[in-house]
DNA sequence: AAAGGTGGAA
DNA sequence: CAGGATCCACCTTT
């Protein structure tokens, strides 16, 4: 703490205009930097807090505008950026140089929200770190910001950028011949590191000075699958103008000195690099320590010069043509012919898998792919075989049922996070494969869906597995907690983030109409809802709201008539089953056995008669349903933005997306005047930021004309209410089964926890229905007969339900 | 011996 | 913030 207790006053000042006074003379670089950074954070926080507090989210922006007005550059209309002192950047998307500016901003700033006319970014220490690590220099960042900004950059901001960039990304951790080196083009940085006792202790080589050698040639890396790799010399056609920042043609204003300066930079950098070696065992510690003292290391893998690890024979199939944004993302990873660790953010359905595969083809070393479920592990393998020419022997899946390693020197293993991190006792085979994995060196580690991996788990992964480069793939780099930050340091900076809107405009992902349907609660349900009761009960009531049910039914009818394939999501398993049964549709939840799921999905995809399925949370991830074109959400997990985004992602890859005028639909059904309203708005935040407009529908056109909707009479509604209430009570503890007409309690608790209990009760129930002894097995059969008797019309449905072997529930 | 249920874990 | 879903290892059964 500085002796001068100015913090208070400064914070107050910060609230209103953010005036900084720094006594630079008294402070070292590091201190200056810390101070600037702290104040930045404080300002950003207070602003955000104020905005979120909701007094008026927009007012401070207007205030900022007043300030900006005063010093606009004369030609400001040609410049697309508004930048304030706290690093908030507003980008006008209608600017002529929008593309150029956006490409640049994506590299240096964090996208906050990208709605159609204006995109908001914010400069953070971390985003600047990422910028430097993908090769932008301080000078370049400043100059280009200055170029795009409508107002002159404030000294505060300049100081911030300088402070962040000068210390970030200067030192790299590089593996050469499997040994770890800390490398930098500036020897003073290394000396500064070595002065730190903890780091010095980890040093491996015994030389006094530093190792010095010529820097590697910075060449254009040929990314497999691009025309460049195919041998075509016309690079400019395939690459976006801004992909290569060193391309002087990008400089629009010839008066700018950027190009010249940039070239100077290059010359300096190419000259020489210095390094010292560290003990491999201490690698984690060094990275951590460097982070702590403000000099984080970037991690790069010089795979071309790695002759210790055997090469893997893998190349993309000739027919695999990667798209420009995938190429852009990969070029960030592979510039200067090394593999850089980091995270690539692409919307679901935009080809994350292909990016991963291409990366593996680029590195051509053994690779380890980690995904969240065993199912997607199998899918990854299939994709590998489809897109690359890798021999099937070289690619193994390591899950509970499939424990293999590859027989040859190099290969690919696909596994799950749980399998790798699991600390419990393993079977002998698992142990063997784990040993195989931990004892070898991996060229590339691909982490699928990194956002779901809590940092501490991934720490374990990085600790256990020696991998030279790590690539994280995700669609939604956000979590409701703050663990996402840790990922930045465990894997690396975010290398690329695609813009959903842009991709959908170009037809890479489907266009989506989003709508929120507000359903009135019926009087019976609302008065019940108003009674003091538990959160669960209220939630249940709002989900089971008959009007919502009708809306759902109406939408299904409407979209089935249009020829859409519909997925209905419900987090609540009880509601899921209720809806699905009432509407005679197939449904899948956690308790549905594997074979059953596959059958249902198969039918959904290929059977003309099955156009709607109901899914529980299970459908959120790793279920590939390219047929779906319409999505209805009837209940959801509180305010989880990620879930919303991922569900939307389910329909983004719609096969028919390139049809003329094709639209996918996303409905969120919300019971009016309940908690759902609040959660719904919160959940949408991310999608809105990605530029999706949510329409609010309060009345469905033509719903009155539908004569066949369920729950039209108050009588039916009261029955439903009764059912729901009873189901709810029994759920809340007591083994109450009377009146539980559909045995729904057990359906909703399909999980293992209550299975034993369920079985016992099922016995009792089957007593009631006449199956006297060994009730458990018999239950199914008698139930099936019942179903047949009831005359289920739909062939498929009957077939499906007959073989629904996991029915712990007894139907009345 | 496959297939499927159970329990524990995170 | 809690409960659901998932995964794995072990244990039973045509």
JSON list of C-alpha atoms in Angstrom, two decimals, chain A residues 558-764:
[
{"chain": "A", "resi": 558, "resn": "UNK", "atom": "CA", "xyz": [-48.08, -25.52, -36.27]},
{"chain": "A", "resi": 559, "resn": "UNK", "atom": "CA", "xyz": [-44.50, -26.49, -36.93]},
{"chain": "A", "resi": 560, "resn": "UNK", "atom": "CA", "xyz": [-45.21, -30.09, -37.68]},
{"chain": "A", "resi": 561, "resn": "UNK", "atom": "CA", "xyz": [-47.60, -28.88, -40.30]},
{"chain": "A", "resi": 562, "resn": "UNK", "atom": "CA", "xyz": [-44.82, -26.79, -41.78]},
{"chain": "A", "resi": 563, "resn": "UNK", "atom": "CA", "xyz": [-42.61, -29.85, -41.92]},
{"chain": "A", "resi": 564, "resn": "UNK", "atom": "CA", "xyz": [-40.27, -28.84, -39.14]},
{"chain": "A", "resi": 565, "resn": "UNK", "atom": "CA", "xyz": [-38.56, -31.25, -36.84]},
{"chain": "A", "resi": 566, "resn": "UNK", "atom": "CA", "xyz": [-39.11, -30.16, -33.29]},
{"chain": "A", "resi": 567, "resn": "UNK", "atom": "CA", "xyz": [-37.24, -30.66, -30.07]},
{"chain": "A", "resi": 568, "resn": "UNK", "atom": "CA", "xyz": [-38.92, -29.78, -26.83]},
{"chain": "A", "resi": 569, "resn": "UNK", "atom": "CA", "xyz": [-36.67, -29.17, -23.87]},
{"chain": "A", "resi": 570, "resn": "UNK", "atom": "CA", "xyz": [-37.67, -29.48, -20.29]},
{"chain": "A", "resi": 571, "resn": "UNK", "atom": "CA", "xyz": [-35.35, -29.61, -17.34]},
{"chain": "A", "resi": 572, "resn": "UNK", "atom": "CA", "xyz": [-38.04, -30.92, -15.18]},
{"chain": "A", "resi": 573, "resn": "UNK", "atom": "CA", "xyz": [-38.37, -34.61, -15.78]},
{"chain": "A", "resi": 574, "resn": "UNK", "atom": "CA", "xyz": [-41.83, -34.82, -14.35]},
{"chain": "A", "resi": 575, "resn": "UNK", "atom": "CA", "xyz": [-43.10, -32.18, -16.71]},
{"chain": "A", "resi": 576, "resn": "UNK", "atom": "CA", "xyz": [-41.17, -33.73, -19.52]},
{"chain": "A", "resi": 577, "resn": "UNK", "atom": "CA", "xyz": [-42.92, -37.01, -19.16]},
{"chain": "A", "resi": 578, "resn": "UNK", "atom": "CA", "xyz": [-46.29, -35.45, -18.58]},
{"chain": "A", "resi": 579, "resn": "UNK", "atom": "CA", "xyz": [-46.12, -33.33, -21.69]},
{"chain": "A", "resi": 580, "resn": "UNK", "atom": "CA", "xyz": [-44.72, -36.09, -23.83]},
{"chain": "A", "resi": 581, "resn": "UNK", "atom": "CA", "xyz": [-47.30, -38.62, -22.81]},
{"chain": "A", "resi": 582, "resn": "UNK", "atom": "CA", "xyz": [-50.19, -36.30, -23.12]},
{"chain": "A", "resi": 583, "resn": "UNK", "atom": "CA", "xyz": [-49.06, -35.36, -26.59]},
{"chain": "A", "resi": 584, "resn": "UNK", "atom": "CA", "xyz": [-48.04, -38.91, -27.45]},
{"chain": "A", "resi": 585, "resn": "UNK", "atom": "CA", "xyz": [-44.50, -38.06, -28.33]},
{"chain": "A", "resi": 586, "resn": "UNK", "atom": "CA", "xyz": [-41.26, -39.83, -27.65]},
{"chain": "A", "resi": 587, "resn": "UNK", "atom": "CA", "xyz": [-39.09, -38.54, -24.86]},
{"chain": "A", "resi": 588, "resn": "UNK", "atom": "CA", "xyz": [-35.60, -39.12, -23.61]},
{"chain": "A", "resi": 589, "resn": "UNK", "atom": "CA", "xyz": [-34.25, -38.40, -20.19]},
{"chain": "A", "resi": 590, "resn": "UNK", "atom": "CA", "xyz": [-31.36, -39.60, -18.12]},
{"chain": "A", "resi": 591, "resn": "UNK", "atom": "CA", "xyz": [-33.02, -42.86, -17.22]},
{"chain": "A", "resi": 592, "resn": "UNK", "atom": "CA", "xyz": [-33.62, -43.84, -20.80]},
{"chain": "A", "resi": 593, "resn": "UNK", "atom": "CA", "xyz": [-31.30, -46.68, -21.66]},
{"chain": "A", "resi": 594, "resn": "UNK", "atom": "CA", "xyz": [-28.72, -46.24, -24.33]},
{"chain": "A", "resi": 595, "resn": "UNK", "atom": "CA", "xyz": [-30.33, -48.47, -26.96]},
{"chain": "A", "resi": 596, "resn": "UNK", "atom": "CA", "xyz": [-33.64, -46.80, -26.44]},
{"chain": "A", "resi": 597, "resn": "UNK", "atom": "CA", "xyz": [-32.16, -43.39, -26.97]},
{"chain": "A", "resi": 598, "resn": "UNK", "atom": "CA", "xyz": [-30.54, -44.42, -30.17]},
{"chain": "A", "resi": 599, "resn": "UNK", "atom": "CA", "xyz": [-33.76, -45.85, -31.46]},
{"chain": "A", "resi": 600, "resn": "UNK", "atom": "CA", "xyz": [-35.69, -42.73, -30.68]},
{"chain": "A", "resi": 601, "resn": "UNK", "atom": "CA", "xyz": [-33.09, -40.51, -32.23]},
{"chain": "A", "resi": 602, "resn": "UNK", "atom": "CA", "xyz": [-32.88, -42.73, -35.25]},
{"chain": "A", "resi": 603, "resn": "UNK", "atom": "CA", "xyz": [-36.59, -42.47, -35.74]},
{"chain": "A", "resi": 604, "resn": "UNK", "atom": "CA", "xyz": [-36.59, -38.77, -35.18]},
{"chain": "A", "resi": 605, "resn": "UNK", "atom": "CA", "xyz": [-34.06, -38.37, -37.90]},
{"chain": "A", "resi": 606, "resn": "UNK", "atom": "CA", "xyz": [-35.39, -40.69, -40.50]},
{"chain": "A", "resi": 607, "resn": "UNK", "atom": "CA", "xyz": [-38.98, -41.51, -39.74]},
{"chain": "A", "resi": 608, "resn": "UNK", "atom": "CA", "xyz": [-41.42, -39.15, -41.42]},
{"chain": "A", "resi": 609, "resn": "UNK", "atom": "CA", "xyz": [-43.99, -39.84, -38.75]},
{"chain": "A", "resi": 610, "resn": "UNK", "atom": "CA", "xyz": [-41.86, -38.78, -35.85]},
{"chain": "A", "resi": 611, "resn": "UNK", "atom": "CA", "xyz": [-41.32, -35.07, -35.93]},
{"chain": "A", "resi": 612, "resn": "UNK", "atom": "CA", "xyz": [-41.20, -34.15, -32.32]},
{"chain": "A", "resi": 613, "resn": "UNK", "atom": "CA", "xyz": [-39.17, -35.42, -29.42]},
{"chain": "A", "resi": 614, "resn": "UNK", "atom": "CA", "xyz": [-38.93, -34.33, -25.84]},
{"chain": "A", "resi": 615, "resn": "UNK", "atom": "CA", "xyz": [-35.54, -34.07, -24.20]},
{"chain": "A", "resi": 616, "resn": "UNK", "atom": "CA", "xyz": [-34.42, -33.42, -20.69]},
{"chain": "A", "resi": 617, "resn": "UNK", "atom": "CA", "xyz": [-31.11, -31.84, -19.81]},
{"chain": "A", "resi": 618, "resn": "UNK", "atom": "CA", "xyz": [-29.54, -34.75, -21.57]},
{"chain": "A", "resi": 619, "resn": "UNK", "atom": "CA", "xyz": [-30.04, -33.02, -24.86]},
{"chain": "A", "resi": 620, "resn": "UNK", "atom": "CA", "xyz": [-28.06, -29.98, -23.86]},
{"chain": "A", "resi": 621, "resn": "UNK", "atom": "CA", "xyz": [-24.77, -31.39, -24.84]},
{"chain": "A", "resi": 622, "resn": "UNK", "atom": "CA", "xyz": [-23.31, -33.84, -27.21]},
{"chain": "A", "resi": 623, "resn": "UNK", "atom": "CA", "xyz": [-26.44, -34.99, -28.91]},
{"chain": "A", "resi": 624, "resn": "UNK", "atom": "CA", "xyz": [-26.06, -34.36, -32.59]},
{"chain": "A", "resi": 625, "resn": "UNK", "atom": "CA", "xyz": [-29.38, -33.69, -34.19]},
{"chain": "A", "resi": 626, "resn": "UNK", "atom": "CA", "xyz": [-28.89, -32.03, -37.51]},
{"chain": "A", "resi": 627, "resn": "UNK", "atom": "CA", "xyz": [-32.49, -32.59, -38.46]},
{"chain": "A", "resi": 628, "resn": "UNK", "atom": "CA", "xyz": [-34.00, -30.35, -35.85]},
{"chain": "A", "resi": 629, "resn": "UNK", "atom": "CA", "xyz": [-35.23, -27.03, -37.05]},
{"chain": "A", "resi": 630, "resn": "UNK", "atom": "CA", "xyz": [-37.44, -25.89, -34.25]},
{"chain": "A", "resi": 631, "resn": "UNK", "atom": "CA", "xyz": [-36.87, -25.79, -30.57]},
{"chain": "A", "resi": 632, "resn": "UNK", "atom": "CA", "xyz": [-39.30, -25.23, -27.78]},
{"chain": "A", "resi": 633, "resn": "UNK", "atom": "CA", "xyz": [-38.23, -24.76, -24.24]},
{"chain": "A", "resi": 634, "resn": "UNK", "atom": "CA", "xyz": [-40.74, -25.32, -21.50]},
{"chain": "A", "resi": 635, "resn": "UNK", "atom": "CA", "xyz": [-38.55, -25.24, -18.45]},
{"chain": "A", "resi": 636, "resn": "UNK", "atom": "CA", "xyz": [-34.97, -24.51, -17.84]},
{"chain": "A", "resi": 637, "resn": "UNK", "atom": "CA", "xyz": [-32.27, -24.31, -15.29]},
{"chain": "A", "resi": 638, "resn": "UNK", "atom": "CA", "xyz": [-32.67, -20.94, -13.63]},
{"chain": "A", "resi": 639, "resn": "UNK", "atom": "CA", "xyz": [-30.67, -18.29, -15.32]},
{"chain": "A", "resi": 640, "resn": "UNK", "atom": "CA", "xyz": [-28.02, -20.33, -17.01]},
{"chain": "A", "resi": 641, "resn": "UNK", "atom": "CA", "xyz": [-26.95, -18.42, -20.08]},
{"chain": "A", "resi": 642, "resn": "UNK", "atom": "CA", "xyz": [-24.74, -21.21, -21.20]},
{"chain": "A", "resi": 643, "resn": "UNK", "atom": "CA", "xyz": [-27.58, -23.68, -21.28]},
{"chain": "A", "resi": 644, "resn": "UNK", "atom": "CA", "xyz": [-29.65, -21.35, -23.36]},
{"chain": "A", "resi": 645, "resn": "UNK", "atom": "CA", "xyz": [-26.83, -20.83, -25.77]},
{"chain": "A", "resi": 646, "resn": "UNK", "atom": "CA", "xyz": [-26.11, -24.49, -26.08]},
{"chain": "A", "resi": 647, "resn": "UNK", "atom": "CA", "xyz": [-29.71, -25.33, -26.67]},
{"chain": "A", "resi": 648, "resn": "UNK", "atom": "CA", "xyz": [-29.89, -22.80, -29.38]},
{"chain": "A", "resi": 649, "resn": "UNK", "atom": "CA", "xyz": [-26.79, -24.42, -30.73]},
{"chain": "A", "resi": 650, "resn": "UNK", "atom": "CA", "xyz": [-28.78, -27.60, -31.23]},
{"chain": "A", "resi": 651, "resn": "UNK", "atom": "CA", "xyz": [-30.57, -26.09, -34.18]},
{"chain": "A", "resi": 652, "resn": "UNK", "atom": "CA", "xyz": [-27.78, -23.99, -35.56]},
{"chain": "A", "resi": 653, "resn": "UNK", "atom": "CA", "xyz": [-26.45, -26.87, -37.53]},
{"chain": "A", "resi": 654, "resn": "UNK", "atom": "CA", "xyz": [-29.75, -27.55, -39.20]},
{"chain": "A", "resi": 655, "resn": "UNK", "atom": "CA", "xyz": [-29.17, -29.37, -42.42]},
{"chain": "A", "resi": 656, "resn": "UNK", "atom": "CA", "xyz": [-31.69, -27.36, -44.31]},
{"chain": "A", "resi": 657, "resn": "UNK", "atom": "CA", "xyz": [-30.10, -24.08, -43.34]},
{"chain": "A", "resi": 658, "resn": "UNK", "atom": "CA", "xyz": [-29.10, -23.22, -46.85]},
{"chain": "A", "resi": 659, "resn": "UNK", "atom": "CA", "xyz": [-32.57, -23.59, -48.28]},
{"chain": "A", "resi": 660, "resn": "UNK", "atom": "CA", "xyz": [-34.05, -20.43, -49.61]},
{"chain": "A", "resi": 661, "resn": "UNK", "atom": "CA", "xyz": [-35.54, -18.37, -46.83]},
{"chain": "A", "resi": 662, "resn": "UNK", "atom": "CA", "xyz": [-34.93, -21.03, -44.27]},
{"chain": "A", "resi": 663, "resn": "UNK", "atom": "CA", "xyz": [-35.36, -20.12, -40.67]},
{"chain": "A", "resi": 664, "resn": "UNK", "atom": "CA", "xyz": [-34.92, -22.08, -37.54]},
{"chain": "A", "resi": 665, "resn": "UNK", "atom": "CA", "xyz": [-37.14, -21.31, -34.60]},
{"chain": "A", "resi": 666, "resn": "UNK", "atom": "CA", "xyz": [-36.41, -21.02, -30.97]},
{"chain": "A", "resi": 667, "resn": "UNK", "atom": "CA", "xyz": [-39.26, -20.60, -28.53]},
{"chain": "A", "resi": 668, "resn": "UNK", "atom": "CA", "xyz": [-39.04, -20.10, -24.86]},
{"chain": "A", "resi": 669, "resn": "UNK", "atom": "CA", "xyz": [-42.30, -20.64, -23.09]},
{"chain": "A", "resi": 670, "resn": "UNK", "atom": "CA", "xyz": [-42.67, -18.54, -20.00]},
{"chain": "A", "resi": 671, "resn": "UNK", "atom": "CA", "xyz": [-45.49, -18.37, -17.53]},
{"chain": "A", "resi": 672, "resn": "UNK", "atom": "CA", "xyz": [-46.37, -14.78, -17.01]},
{"chain": "A", "resi": 673, "resn": "UNK", "atom": "CA", "xyz": [-45.95, -13.16, -13.62]},
{"chain": "A", "resi": 674, "resn": "UNK", "atom": "CA", "xyz": [-43.74, -15.90, -12.23]},
{"chain": "A", "resi": 675, "resn": "UNK", "atom": "CA", "xyz": [-40.06, -16.30, -11.54]},
{"chain": "A", "resi": 676, "resn": "UNK", "atom": "CA", "xyz": [-39.65, -17.67, -15.00]},
{"chain": "A", "resi": 677, "resn": "UNK", "atom": "CA", "xyz": [-39.87, -14.17, -16.39]},
{"chain": "A", "resi": 678, "resn": "UNK", "atom": "CA", "xyz": [-36.83, -13.10, -14.50]},
{"chain": "A", "resi": 679, "resn": "UNK", "atom": "CA", "xyz": [-34.77, -16.14, -15.32]},
{"chain": "A", "resi": 680, "resn": "UNK", "atom": "CA", "xyz": [-35.73, -16.00, -18.91]},
{"chain": "A", "resi": 681, "resn": "UNK", "atom": "CA", "xyz": [-34.42, -12.50, -19.37]},
{"chain": "A", "resi": 682, "resn": "UNK", "atom": "CA", "xyz": [-31.24, -13.42, -17.63]},
{"chain": "A", "resi": 683, "resn": "UNK", "atom": "CA", "xyz": [-30.73, -16.48, -19.73]},
{"chain": "A", "resi": 684, "resn": "UNK", "atom": "CA", "xyz": [-31.15, -14.58, -22.89]},
{"chain": "A", "resi": 685, "resn": "UNK", "atom": "CA", "xyz": [-28.43, -12.11, -22.06]},
{"chain": "A", "resi": 686, "resn": "UNK", "atom": "CA", "xyz": [-25.76, -14.02, -23.89]},
{"chain": "A", "resi": 687, "resn": "UNK", "atom": "CA", "xyz": [-27.76, -14.59, -27.02]},
{"chain": "A", "resi": 688, "resn": "UNK", "atom": "CA", "xyz": [-28.87, -11.01, -27.10]},
{"chain": "A", "resi": 689, "resn": "UNK", "atom": "CA", "xyz": [-25.26, -10.02, -26.84]},
{"chain": "A", "resi": 690, "resn": "UNK", "atom": "CA", "xyz": [-24.53, -12.21, -29.80]},
{"chain": "A", "resi": 691, "resn": "UNK", "atom": "CA", "xyz": [-27.01, -10.23, -31.75]},
{"chain": "A", "resi": 692, "resn": "UNK", "atom": "CA", "xyz": [-30.14, -12.31, -31.51]},
{"chain": "A", "resi": 693, "resn": "UNK", "atom": "CA", "xyz": [-33.36, -10.42, -31.15]},
{"chain": "A", "resi": 694, "resn": "UNK", "atom": "CA", "xyz": [-35.97, -11.98, -28.95]},
{"chain": "A", "resi": 695, "resn": "UNK", "atom": "CA", "xyz": [-39.52, -11.29, -29.96]},
{"chain": "A", "resi": 696, "resn": "UNK", "atom": "CA", "xyz": [-42.07, -11.39, -27.25]},
{"chain": "A", "resi": 697, "resn": "UNK", "atom": "CA", "xyz": [-45.26, -13.15, -28.17]},
{"chain": "A", "resi": 698, "resn": "UNK", "atom": "CA", "xyz": [-48.18, -12.68, -25.84]},
{"chain": "A", "resi": 699, "resn": "UNK", "atom": "CA", "xyz": [-50.82, -14.23, -27.96]},
{"chain": "A", "resi": 700, "resn": "UNK", "atom": "CA", "xyz": [-50.42, -17.01, -30.45]},
{"chain": "A", "resi": 701, "resn": "UNK", "atom": "CA", "xyz": [-52.25, -16.25, -33.64]},
{"chain": "A", "resi": 702, "resn": "UNK", "atom": "CA", "xyz": [-54.98, -18.77, -34.27]},
{"chain": "A", "resi": 703, "resn": "UNK", "atom": "CA", "xyz": [-54.75, -20.63, -30.99]},
{"chain": "A", "resi": 704, "resn": "UNK", "atom": "CA", "xyz": [-58.46, -20.12, -30.40]},
{"chain": "A", "resi": 705, "resn": "UNK", "atom": "CA", "xyz": [-59.30, -21.85, -33.63]},
{"chain": "A", "resi": 706, "resn": "UNK", "atom": "CA", "xyz": [-57.68, -25.07, -32.54]},
{"chain": "A", "resi": 707, "resn": "UNK", "atom": "CA", "xyz": [-60.49, -27.26, -31.32]},
{"chain": "A", "resi": 708, "resn": "UNK", "atom": "CA", "xyz": [-58.38, -30.09, -30.08]},
{"chain": "A", "resi": 709, "resn": "UNK", "atom": "CA", "xyz": [-56.11, -28.47, -27.56]},
{"chain": "A", "resi": 710, "resn": "UNK", "atom": "CA", "xyz": [-55.78, -30.14, -24.22]},
{"chain": "A", "resi": 711, "resn": "UNK", "atom": "CA", "xyz": [-57.07, -28.69, -21.00]},
{"chain": "A", "resi": 712, "resn": "UNK", "atom": "CA", "xyz": [-59.76, -26.60, -22.55]},
{"chain": "A", "resi": 713, "resn": "UNK", "atom": "CA", "xyz": [-62.26, -27.15, -19.79]},
{"chain": "A", "resi": 714, "resn": "UNK", "atom": "CA", "xyz": [-61.85, -25.91, -16.25]},
{"chain": "A", "resi": 715, "resn": "UNK", "atom": "CA", "xyz": [-62.61, -29.43, -15.16]},
{"chain": "A", "resi": 716, "resn": "UNK", "atom": "CA", "xyz": [-59.55, -30.80, -16.93]},
{"chain": "A", "resi": 717, "resn": "UNK", "atom": "CA", "xyz": [-57.45, -28.02, -15.57]},
{"chain": "A", "resi": 718, "resn": "UNK", "atom": "CA", "xyz": [-58.53, -28.68, -12.02]},
{"chain": "A", "resi": 719, "resn": "UNK", "atom": "CA", "xyz": [-57.65, -32.31, -12.44]},
{"chain": "A", "resi": 720, "resn": "UNK", "atom": "CA", "xyz": [-54.26, -31.38, -13.70]},
{"chain": "A", "resi": 721, "resn": "UNK", "atom": "CA", "xyz": [-53.76, -29.04, -10.80]},
{"chain": "A", "resi": 722, "resn": "UNK", "atom": "CA", "xyz": [-54.66, -31.76, -8.39]},
{"chain": "A", "resi": 723, "resn": "UNK", "atom": "CA", "xyz": [-52.27, -34.12, -10.03]},
{"chain": "A", "resi": 724, "resn": "UNK", "atom": "CA", "xyz": [-49.48, -31.65, -9.98]},
{"chain": "A", "resi": 725, "resn": "UNK", "atom": "CA", "xyz": [-50.03, -30.80, -6.37]},
{"chain": "A", "resi": 726, "resn": "UNK", "atom": "CA", "xyz": [-50.06, -34.41, -5.35]},
{"chain": "A", "resi": 727, "resn": "UNK", "atom": "CA", "xyz": [-47.03, -35.24, -7.40]},
{"chain": "A", "resi": 728, "resn": "UNK", "atom": "CA", "xyz": [-45.29, -32.36, -5.84]},
{"chain": "A", "resi": 729, "resn": "UNK", "atom": "CA", "xyz": [-46.13, -33.40, -2.32]},
{"chain": "A", "resi": 730, "resn": "UNK", "atom": "CA", "xyz": [-44.99, -36.92, -2.82]},
{"chain": "A", "resi": 731, "resn": "UNK", "atom": "CA", "xyz": [-41.85, -35.62, -4.36]},
{"chain": "A", "resi": 732, "resn": "UNK", "atom": "CA", "xyz": [-41.17, -33.64, -1.27]},
{"chain": "A", "resi": 733, "resn": "UNK", "atom": "CA", "xyz": [-40.51, -36.65, 0.84]},
{"chain": "A", "resi": 734, "resn": "UNK", "atom": "CA", "xyz": [-43.38, -38.86, 1.91]},
{"chain": "A", "resi": 735, "resn": "UNK", "atom": "CA", "xyz": [-43.74, -42.05, 0.04]},
{"chain": "A", "resi": 736, "resn": "UNK", "atom": "CA", "xyz": [-47.14, -40.99, -1.05]},
{"chain": "A", "resi": 737, "resn": "UNK", "atom": "CA", "xyz": [-48.27, -42.79, -4.11]},
{"chain": "A", "resi": 738, "resn": "UNK", "atom": "CA", "xyz": [-52.00, -42.63, -3.90]},
{"chain": "A", "resi": 739, "resn": "UNK", "atom": "CA", "xyz": [-53.41, -40.43, -6.60]},
{"chain": "A", "resi": 740, "resn": "UNK", "atom": "CA", "xyz": [-50.17, -40.40, -8.44]},
{"chain": "A", "resi": 741, "resn": "UNK", "atom": "CA", "xyz": [-51.93, -41.42, -11.54]},
{"chain": "A", "resi": 742, "resn": "UNK", "atom": "CA", "xyz": [-49.01, -42.06, -13.74]},
{"chain": "A", "resi": 743, "resn": "UNK", "atom": "CA", "xyz": [-46.50, -43.23, -11.23]},
{"chain": "A", "resi": 744, "resn": "UNK", "atom": "CA", "xyz": [-44.77, -40.08, -12.20]},
{"chain": "A", "resi": 745, "resn": "UNK", "atom": "CA", "xyz": [-42.80, -39.83, -9.05]},
{"chain": "A", "resi": 746, "resn": "UNK", "atom": "CA", "xyz": [-40.60, -42.60, -10.19]},
{"chain": "A", "resi": 747, "resn": "UNK", "atom": "CA", "xyz": [-40.37, -41.29, -13.63]},
{"chain": "A", "resi": 748, "resn": "UNK", "atom": "CA", "xyz": [-39.06, -38.01, -12.40]},
{"chain": "A", "resi": 749, "resn": "UNK", "atom": "CA", "xyz": [-36.73, -39.74, -10.08]},
{"chain": "A", "resi": 750, "resn": "UNK", "atom": "CA", "xyz": [-35.47, -42.12, -12.64]},
{"chain": "A", "resi": 751, "resn": "UNK", "atom": "CA", "xyz": [-32.07, -41.75, -11.14]},
{"chain": "A", "resi": 752, "resn": "UNK", "atom": "CA", "xyz": [-30.46, -44.28, -8.97]},
{"chain": "A", "resi": 753, "resn": "UNK", "atom": "CA", "xyz": [-30.95, -42.58, -5.68]},
{"chain": "A", "resi": 754, "resn": "UNK", "atom": "CA", "xyz": [-34.50, -43.67, -5.28]},
{"chain": "A", "resi": 755, "resn": "UNK", "atom": "CA", "xyz": [-34.43, -46.70, -7.42]},
{"chain": "A", "resi": 756, "resn": "UNK", "atom": "CA", "xyz": [-34.53, -49.17, -4.60]},
{"chain": "A", "resi": 757, "resn": "UNK", "atom": "CA", "xyz": [-37.48, -47.40, -3.11]},
{"chain": "A", "resi": 758, "resn": "UNK", "atom": "CA", "xyz": [-39.14, -47.17, -6.44]},
{"chain": "A", "resi": 759, "resn": "UNK", "atom": "CA", "xyz": [-38.85, -50.82, -6.99]},
{"chain": "A", "resi": 760, "resn": "UNK", "atom": "CA", "xyz": [-40.45, -51.64, -3.71]},
{"chain": "A", "resi": 761, "resn": "UNK", "atom": "CA", "xyz": [-43.30, -49.31, -4.32]},
{"chain": "A", "resi": 762, "resn": "UNK", "atom": "CA", "xyz": [-43.75, -50.53, -7.81]},
{"chain": "A", "resi": 763, "resn": "UNK", "atom": "CA", "xyz": [-44.35, -53.89, -6.30]},
{"chain": "A", "resi": 764, "resn": "UNK", "atom": "CA", "xyz": [-47.12, -52.48, -4.22]}
]
